[in-house]
Amino acid sequence: MSLTLDFTNLLSSAVGADHGLSEAAIDNQAGRTRRIHAELQARRDSGELGFYDLPGDTRAAAEIRAAAQRVRDHFENFVVLGIGGSALGVIATQTALGHAFHNLLPADRRSGPRLFVPDNPDPELTADLLEVLDPKTTCFNVITKSGSTSETMAHYLAVRDLLARTVGPSKVKDHLVITTDPAKGALRKIAAAEGIPSLPVPPNVGGRFSVLCAVGLFPAAVVGVDIDALLAGAGAMERRCASDDLWSNPAYLHSTAHFLFDRERRKNIAVMMPYASALRDLADWYRQLLAESLGKRLDVEGREVHCGQTPVKALGATDQHSQVQLYVEGPHDKVFTLLATERWRRETPIPPAHPEEDALSFLGGRTLGELLSAEQRATEYALTKAGRPNCRLIFPQIDAEHVGEFYMLFEIATAHGGGLYRVNAFDQPGVEEGKDATYALMGKRGFEAKRAELEAAFAKTKPRRV
Ligand code: PA5
């Protein structure tokens, strides 16, 4: 059994013609989808789009498993230093597949070392983390495809110094693993010069598409995730999406519907709402994938388009008590993807008590799983009744195979979305200005002119504060 996309409630037959899509409107995109599919396959065949082929890279998987075993054998704590695509997949996989309180379990009941991912370079967060960790029993995995991301480099320098002071300069490298480009970047140079163990990020795999290479797989293997199952699921989804038939390809159907909602129904917000705490951070991973890939100023012909839906993450049932009022009655500007599981890995029974109280008596004898699943169906019903298009992605259960399917489904959907919007889904030029300005403010060599530009701009701005 694989993931299933139930798109019934995206259609006008469910939510009305003003807010839903007709089957004919979707069908109109079939020819376009065939062309985009052919283009993507050509780019894949030319070696440009490496993410498609990661599930079949058994050599990389074996290298990752062996490196992970060394960490598992020697360390109690494992810290990932990375940000963006170099952190979000790590977090999402662990939240989905690890014990919800993995770090609190005693060592003999934990599936691997404790895992920490302090992606934000927040001084208080990092200071607090480094205070509670014993460096002698901690391995740090520095992950950066480019080998030059300031946040990650700053963390690396802090950790390196801590290790030198605690385990001694000669042992620093024993506590580090670097995941970066196989040939380029400052960190690759450092790894080679200092003999720090390292893993490669394939050059043709972009940051936010890298969860199924060493970036996401190595930390997953360290904490005991079955990475072969993760890859098997991703491979199965890749084969399922090898068809250019819109109606049988869940990735193309999802991206086409979202494109049409944006363009023809003015729904420029895509909400992903898991109904399982374990799936919560998959929505965070999806948020980056969609935002950085399709949020673009220019199309491939260089025309100003300023396109892209705004991805929003929500969590059922928590956000029923926070966001659903807006979702059901607010502006008609959203399309929803609910994530649901058909089978809970564990159950919590609700013991009966207080039979005289209507507020409690109906719950007794049921389970929390039944309650949360009912709430998911109820929200779906309420959204549909209010004319809010929604679809449901169904996990037969939450396991490594289905999480692998999830990753590949949305990577392919996003690549296809790039074709629909006619933008480059694989770059992120909008991030550069802020990055360069940070370099300038922090005094990086070569950014003196940028610093002068910033200072002039700040000098001209009259602050308005209250
Ligand atoms: O998708 C991307 O390329 C980015 O979001 C990167 O993942 C992020 O900026 C981190 O980059 P790096 O892995 O080079 O440190």
PDB file of N, CA, C and O and ligand atoms in Angstrom, residues 81-88 143-153 179-180 201 205-210 215 288-289 292-293 426-428 431-432 435, ligand 1:
ATOM      1  N   LEU A  81      24.734  20.606  12.475  1.00  0.00           N
ATOM      2  CA  LEU A  81      24.910  22.042  12.273  1.00  0.00           C
ATOM      3  C   LEU A  81      24.641  22.324  10.807  1.00  0.00           C
ATOM      4  O   LEU A  81      25.459  22.007   9.934  1.00  0.00           O
ATOM      5  N   GLY A  82      23.489  22.844  10.512  1.00  0.00           N
ATOM      6  CA  GLY A  82      23.100  23.144   9.135  1.00  0.00           C
ATOM      7  C   GLY A  82      21.851  23.991   9.189  1.00  0.00           C
ATOM      8  O   GLY A  82      21.255  24.174  10.254  1.00  0.00           O
ATOM      9  N   ILE A  83      21.431  24.502   8.050  1.00  0.00           N
ATOM     10  CA  ILE A  83      20.235  25.359   8.030  1.00  0.00           C
ATOM     11  C   ILE A  83      19.546  25.191   6.686  1.00  0.00           C
ATOM     12  O   ILE A  83      20.167  24.744   5.708  1.00  0.00           O
ATOM     13  N   GLY A  84      18.274  25.539   6.614  1.00  0.00           N
ATOM     14  CA  GLY A  84      17.517  25.410   5.357  1.00  0.00           C
ATOM     15  C   GLY A  84      17.455  23.957   4.923  1.00  0.00           C
ATOM     16  O   GLY A  84      17.193  23.059   5.728  1.00  0.00           O
ATOM     17  N   GLY A  85      17.784  23.720   3.662  1.00  0.00           N
ATOM     18  CA  GLY A  85      17.745  22.357   3.139  1.00  0.00           C
ATOM     19  C   GLY A  85      18.738  21.431   3.826  1.00  0.00           C
ATOM     20  O   GLY A  85      18.641  20.213   3.702  1.00  0.00           O
ATOM     21  N   SER A  86      19.665  21.988   4.559  1.00  0.00           N
ATOM     22  CA  SER A  86      20.636  21.165   5.283  1.00  0.00           C
ATOM     23  C   SER A  86      20.196  20.875   6.710  1.00  0.00           C
ATOM     24  O   SER A  86      20.997  20.387   7.519  1.00  0.00           O
ATOM     25  N   ALA A  87      18.960  21.206   7.044  1.00  0.00           N
ATOM     26  CA  ALA A  87      18.445  20.900   8.390  1.00  0.00           C
ATOM     27  C   ALA A  87      17.001  20.416   8.381  1.00  0.00           C
ATOM     28  O   ALA A  87      16.631  19.533   9.156  1.00  0.00           O
ATOM     29  N   LEU A  88      16.184  20.994   7.498  1.00  0.00           N
ATOM     30  CA  LEU A  88      14.734  20.744   7.610  1.00  0.00           C
ATOM     31  C   LEU A  88      14.361  19.281   7.367  1.00  0.00           C
ATOM     32  O   LEU A  88      13.465  18.746   8.024  1.00  0.00           O
ATOM     33  N   ILE A 143      26.757  20.323   8.099  1.00  0.00           N
ATOM     34  CA  ILE A 143      26.162  20.069   6.779  1.00  0.00           C
ATOM     35  C   ILE A 143      25.986  21.378   6.036  1.00  0.00           C
ATOM     36  O   ILE A 143      25.259  22.271   6.481  1.00  0.00           O
ATOM     37  N   THR A 144      26.643  21.507   4.906  1.00  0.00           N
ATOM     38  CA  THR A 144      26.417  22.660   4.035  1.00  0.00           C
ATOM     39  C   THR A 144      26.873  22.306   2.628  1.00  0.00           C
ATOM     40  O   THR A 144      28.043  21.990   2.412  1.00  0.00           O
ATOM     41  N   LYS A 145      25.924  22.344   1.729  1.00  0.00           N
ATOM     42  CA  LYS A 145      26.236  21.996   0.342  1.00  0.00           C
ATOM     43  C   LYS A 145      27.279  22.966  -0.217  1.00  0.00           C
ATOM     44  O   LYS A 145      28.269  22.574  -0.806  1.00  0.00           O
ATOM     45  N   SER A 146      27.037  24.262   0.008  1.00  0.00           N
ATOM     46  CA  SER A 146      27.931  25.269  -0.561  1.00  0.00           C
ATOM     47  C   SER A 146      29.256  25.330   0.196  1.00  0.00           C
ATOM     48  O   SER A 146      30.263  25.773  -0.361  1.00  0.00           O
ATOM     49  N   GLY A 147      29.210  24.947   1.451  1.00  0.00           N
ATOM     50  CA  GLY A 147      30.433  25.045   2.264  1.00  0.00           C
ATOM     51  C   GLY A 147      30.734  26.469   2.660  1.00  0.00           C
ATOM     52  O   GLY A 147      31.868  26.783   3.045  1.00  0.00           O
ATOM     53  N   SER A 148      29.739  27.340   2.610  1.00  0.00           N
ATOM     54  CA  SER A 148      30.034  28.744   2.924  1.00  0.00           C
ATOM     55  C   SER A 148      28.877  29.461   3.617  1.00  0.00           C
ATOM     56  O   SER A 148      28.907  30.677   3.735  1.00  0.00           O
ATOM     57  N   THR A 149      27.877  28.732   4.069  1.00  0.00           N
ATOM     58  CA  THR A 149      26.726  29.394   4.702  1.00  0.00           C
ATOM     59  C   THR A 149      27.123  29.938   6.070  1.00  0.00           C
ATOM     60  O   THR A 149      27.603  29.192   6.937  1.00  0.00           O
ATOM     61  N   SER A 150      26.920  31.239   6.258  1.00  0.00           N
ATOM     62  CA  SER A 150      27.447  31.913   7.465  1.00  0.00           C
ATOM     63  C   SER A 150      26.959  31.275   8.757  1.00  0.00           C
ATOM     64  O   SER A 150      27.737  31.091   9.708  1.00  0.00           O
ATOM     65  N   GLU A 151      25.664  30.968   8.814  1.00  0.00           N
ATOM     66  CA  GLU A 151      25.105  30.432  10.058  1.00  0.00           C
ATOM     67  C   GLU A 151      25.804  29.123  10.441  1.00  0.00           C
ATOM     68  O   GLU A 151      26.155  28.884  11.595  1.00  0.00           O
ATOM     69  N   THR A 152      25.995  28.285   9.433  1.00  0.00           N
ATOM     70  CA  THR A 152      26.605  26.975   9.675  1.00  0.00           C
ATOM     71  C   THR A 152      28.092  27.121   9.983  1.00  0.00           C
ATOM     72  O   THR A 152      28.631  26.443  10.867  1.00  0.00           O
ATOM     73  N   MET A 153      28.750  28.016   9.263  1.00  0.00           N
ATOM     74  CA  MET A 153      30.178  28.235   9.500  1.00  0.00           C
ATOM     75  C   MET A 153      30.417  28.782  10.899  1.00  0.00           C
ATOM     76  O   MET A 153      31.379  28.393  11.579  1.00  0.00           O
ATOM     77  N   THR A 179      29.520  17.217   5.852  1.00  0.00           N
ATOM     78  CA  THR A 179      28.746  16.824   4.674  1.00  0.00           C
ATOM     79  C   THR A 179      28.708  18.038   3.753  1.00  0.00           C
ATOM     80  O   THR A 179      28.106  19.062   4.102  1.00  0.00           O
ATOM     81  N   THR A 180      29.346  17.918   2.612  1.00  0.00           N
ATOM     82  CA  THR A 180      29.445  19.084   1.717  1.00  0.00           C
ATOM     83  C   THR A 180      29.716  18.624   0.286  1.00  0.00           C
ATOM     84  O   THR A 180      29.791  17.421   0.005  1.00  0.00           O
ATOM     85  N   VAL A 201      27.810  15.702  -0.960  1.00  0.00           N
ATOM     86  CA  VAL A 201      26.477  16.070  -1.454  1.00  0.00           C
ATOM     87  C   VAL A 201      26.605  16.107  -2.983  1.00  0.00           C
ATOM     88  O   VAL A 201      27.418  16.879  -3.500  1.00  0.00           O
ATOM     89  N   VAL A 205      22.426  17.955  -6.938  1.00  0.00           N
ATOM     90  CA  VAL A 205      21.277  17.908  -6.019  1.00  0.00           C
ATOM     91  C   VAL A 205      21.273  19.197  -5.200  1.00  0.00           C
ATOM     92  O   VAL A 205      22.206  19.467  -4.449  1.00  0.00           O
ATOM     93  N   GLY A 206      20.214  19.987  -5.347  1.00  0.00           N
ATOM     94  CA  GLY A 206      20.137  21.277  -4.649  1.00  0.00           C
ATOM     95  C   GLY A 206      19.771  21.096  -3.184  1.00  0.00           C
ATOM     96  O   GLY A 206      19.234  20.052  -2.787  1.00  0.00           O
ATOM     97  N   GLY A 207      20.041  22.124  -2.383  1.00  0.00           N
ATOM     98  CA  GLY A 207      19.847  22.053  -0.934  1.00  0.00           C
ATOM     99  C   GLY A 207      18.491  21.501  -0.519  1.00  0.00           C
ATOM    100  O   GLY A 207      18.398  20.538   0.238  1.00  0.00           O
ATOM    101  N   ARG A 208      17.427  22.104  -1.033  1.00  0.00           N
ATOM    102  CA  ARG A 208      16.087  21.690  -0.563  1.00  0.00           C
ATOM    103  C   ARG A 208      15.624  20.384  -1.195  1.00  0.00           C
ATOM    104  O   ARG A 208      14.564  19.873  -0.847  1.00  0.00           O
ATOM    105  N   PHE A 209      16.411  19.846  -2.132  1.00  0.00           N
ATOM    106  CA  PHE A 209      16.096  18.549  -2.739  1.00  0.00           C
ATOM    107  C   PHE A 209      17.055  17.465  -2.227  1.00  0.00           C
ATOM    108  O   PHE A 209      17.199  16.425  -2.852  1.00  0.00           O
ATOM    109  N   SER A 210      17.722  17.747  -1.092  1.00  0.00           N
ATOM    110  CA  SER A 210      18.843  16.883  -0.706  1.00  0.00           C
ATOM    111  C   SER A 210      18.531  15.913   0.437  1.00  0.00           C
ATOM    112  O   SER A 210      19.435  15.243   0.934  1.00  0.00           O
ATOM    113  N   VAL A 215      22.935  14.339   3.164  1.00  0.00           N
ATOM    114  CA  VAL A 215      22.427  15.438   4.010  1.00  0.00           C
ATOM    115  C   VAL A 215      21.352  14.932   4.970  1.00  0.00           C
ATOM    116  O   VAL A 215      21.428  15.160   6.183  1.00  0.00           O
ATOM    117  N   GLN A 288       9.560  25.067   2.840  1.00  0.00           N
ATOM    118  CA  GLN A 288      10.778  25.593   2.210  1.00  0.00           C
ATOM    119  C   GLN A 288      10.830  25.207   0.734  1.00  0.00           C
ATOM    120  O   GLN A 288      11.165  26.007  -0.131  1.00  0.00           O
ATOM    121  N   LEU A 289      10.482  23.943   0.468  1.00  0.00           N
ATOM    122  CA  LEU A 289      10.556  23.440  -0.906  1.00  0.00           C
ATOM    123  C   LEU A 289       9.695  24.296  -1.831  1.00  0.00           C
ATOM    124  O   LEU A 289      10.138  24.747  -2.890  1.00  0.00           O
ATOM    125  N   GLU A 292      10.923  28.419  -1.767  1.00  0.00           N
ATOM    126  CA  GLU A 292      12.162  28.786  -2.468  1.00  0.00           C
ATOM    127  C   GLU A 292      12.133  28.371  -3.931  1.00  0.00           C
ATOM    128  O   GLU A 292      12.809  28.974  -4.761  1.00  0.00           O
ATOM    129  N   SER A 293      11.355  27.327  -4.238  1.00  0.00           N
ATOM    130  CA  SER A 293      11.383  26.825  -5.620  1.00  0.00           C
ATOM    131  C   SER A 293      10.480  27.635  -6.538  1.00  0.00           C
ATOM    132  O   SER A 293      10.843  27.917  -7.689  1.00  0.00           O
ATOM    133  N   PHE A 426      14.934  25.598  -9.264  1.00  0.00           N
ATOM    134  CA  PHE A 426      16.138  25.069  -8.608  1.00  0.00           C
ATOM    135  C   PHE A 426      17.134  26.150  -8.179  1.00  0.00           C
ATOM    136  O   PHE A 426      18.239  25.838  -7.785  1.00  0.00           O
ATOM    137  N   ASP A 427      16.748  27.414  -8.299  1.00  0.00           N
ATOM    138  CA  ASP A 427      17.649  28.461  -7.780  1.00  0.00           C
ATOM    139  C   ASP A 427      16.913  29.254  -6.696  1.00  0.00           C
ATOM    140  O   ASP A 427      15.746  28.987  -6.392  1.00  0.00           O
ATOM    141  N   GLN A 428      17.597  30.198  -6.083  1.00  0.00           N
ATOM    142  CA  GLN A 428      16.975  31.016  -5.034  1.00  0.00           C
ATOM    143  C   GLN A 428      17.615  32.409  -5.021  1.00  0.00           C
ATOM    144  O   GLN A 428      18.214  32.828  -4.038  1.00  0.00           O
ATOM    145  N   VAL A 431      17.338  35.119  -2.185  1.00  0.00           N
ATOM    146  CA  VAL A 431      17.992  34.985  -0.875  1.00  0.00           C
ATOM    147  C   VAL A 431      19.336  35.719  -0.882  1.00  0.00           C
ATOM    148  O   VAL A 431      19.887  36.062   0.155  1.00  0.00           O
ATOM    149  N   GLU A 432      19.849  35.973  -2.091  1.00  0.00           N
ATOM    150  CA  GLU A 432      21.229  36.478  -2.213  1.00  0.00           C
ATOM    151  C   GLU A 432      21.432  37.872  -1.629  1.00  0.00           C
ATOM    152  O   GLU A 432      22.433  38.139  -0.982  1.00  0.00           O
ATOM    153  N   LYS A 435      21.822  37.762   1.997  1.00  0.00           N
ATOM    154  CA  LYS A 435      23.077  37.084   2.356  1.00  0.00           C
ATOM    155  C   LYS A 435      24.246  38.036   2.192  1.00  0.00           C
ATOM    156  O   LYS A 435      25.113  38.151   3.064  1.00  0.00           O
TER     157      LYS A 435
HETATM  158  O1  PA5 B   1      17.631  25.024  -1.079  1.00  0.00           O
HETATM  159  C1  PA5 B   1      18.672  25.625  -0.893  1.00  0.00           C
HETATM  160  O2  PA5 B   1      19.613  25.582  -1.701  1.00  0.00           O
HETATM  161  C2  PA5 B   1      18.904  26.436   0.359  1.00  0.00           C
HETATM  162  O3  PA5 B   1      17.767  26.565   1.129  1.00  0.00           O
HETATM  163  C3  PA5 B   1      19.999  25.790   1.184  1.00  0.00           C
HETATM  164  O4  PA5 B   1      19.599  24.518   1.596  1.00  0.00           O
HETATM  165  C4  PA5 B   1      20.370  26.616   2.415  1.00  0.00           C
HETATM  166  O5  PA5 B   1      20.603  27.946   2.069  1.00  0.00           O
HETATM  167  C5  PA5 B   1      21.623  26.058   3.071  1.00  0.00           C
HETATM  168  O6  PA5 B   1      22.652  25.996   2.128  1.00  0.00           O
HETATM  169  P1  PA5 B   1      23.961  25.159   2.348  1.00  0.00           P
HETATM  170  O7  PA5 B   1      23.596  23.716   2.393  1.00  0.00           O
HETATM  171  O8  PA5 B   1      24.823  25.485   1.181  1.00  0.00           O
HETATM  172  O9  PA5 B   1      24.550  25.606   3.635  1.00  0.00           O
END
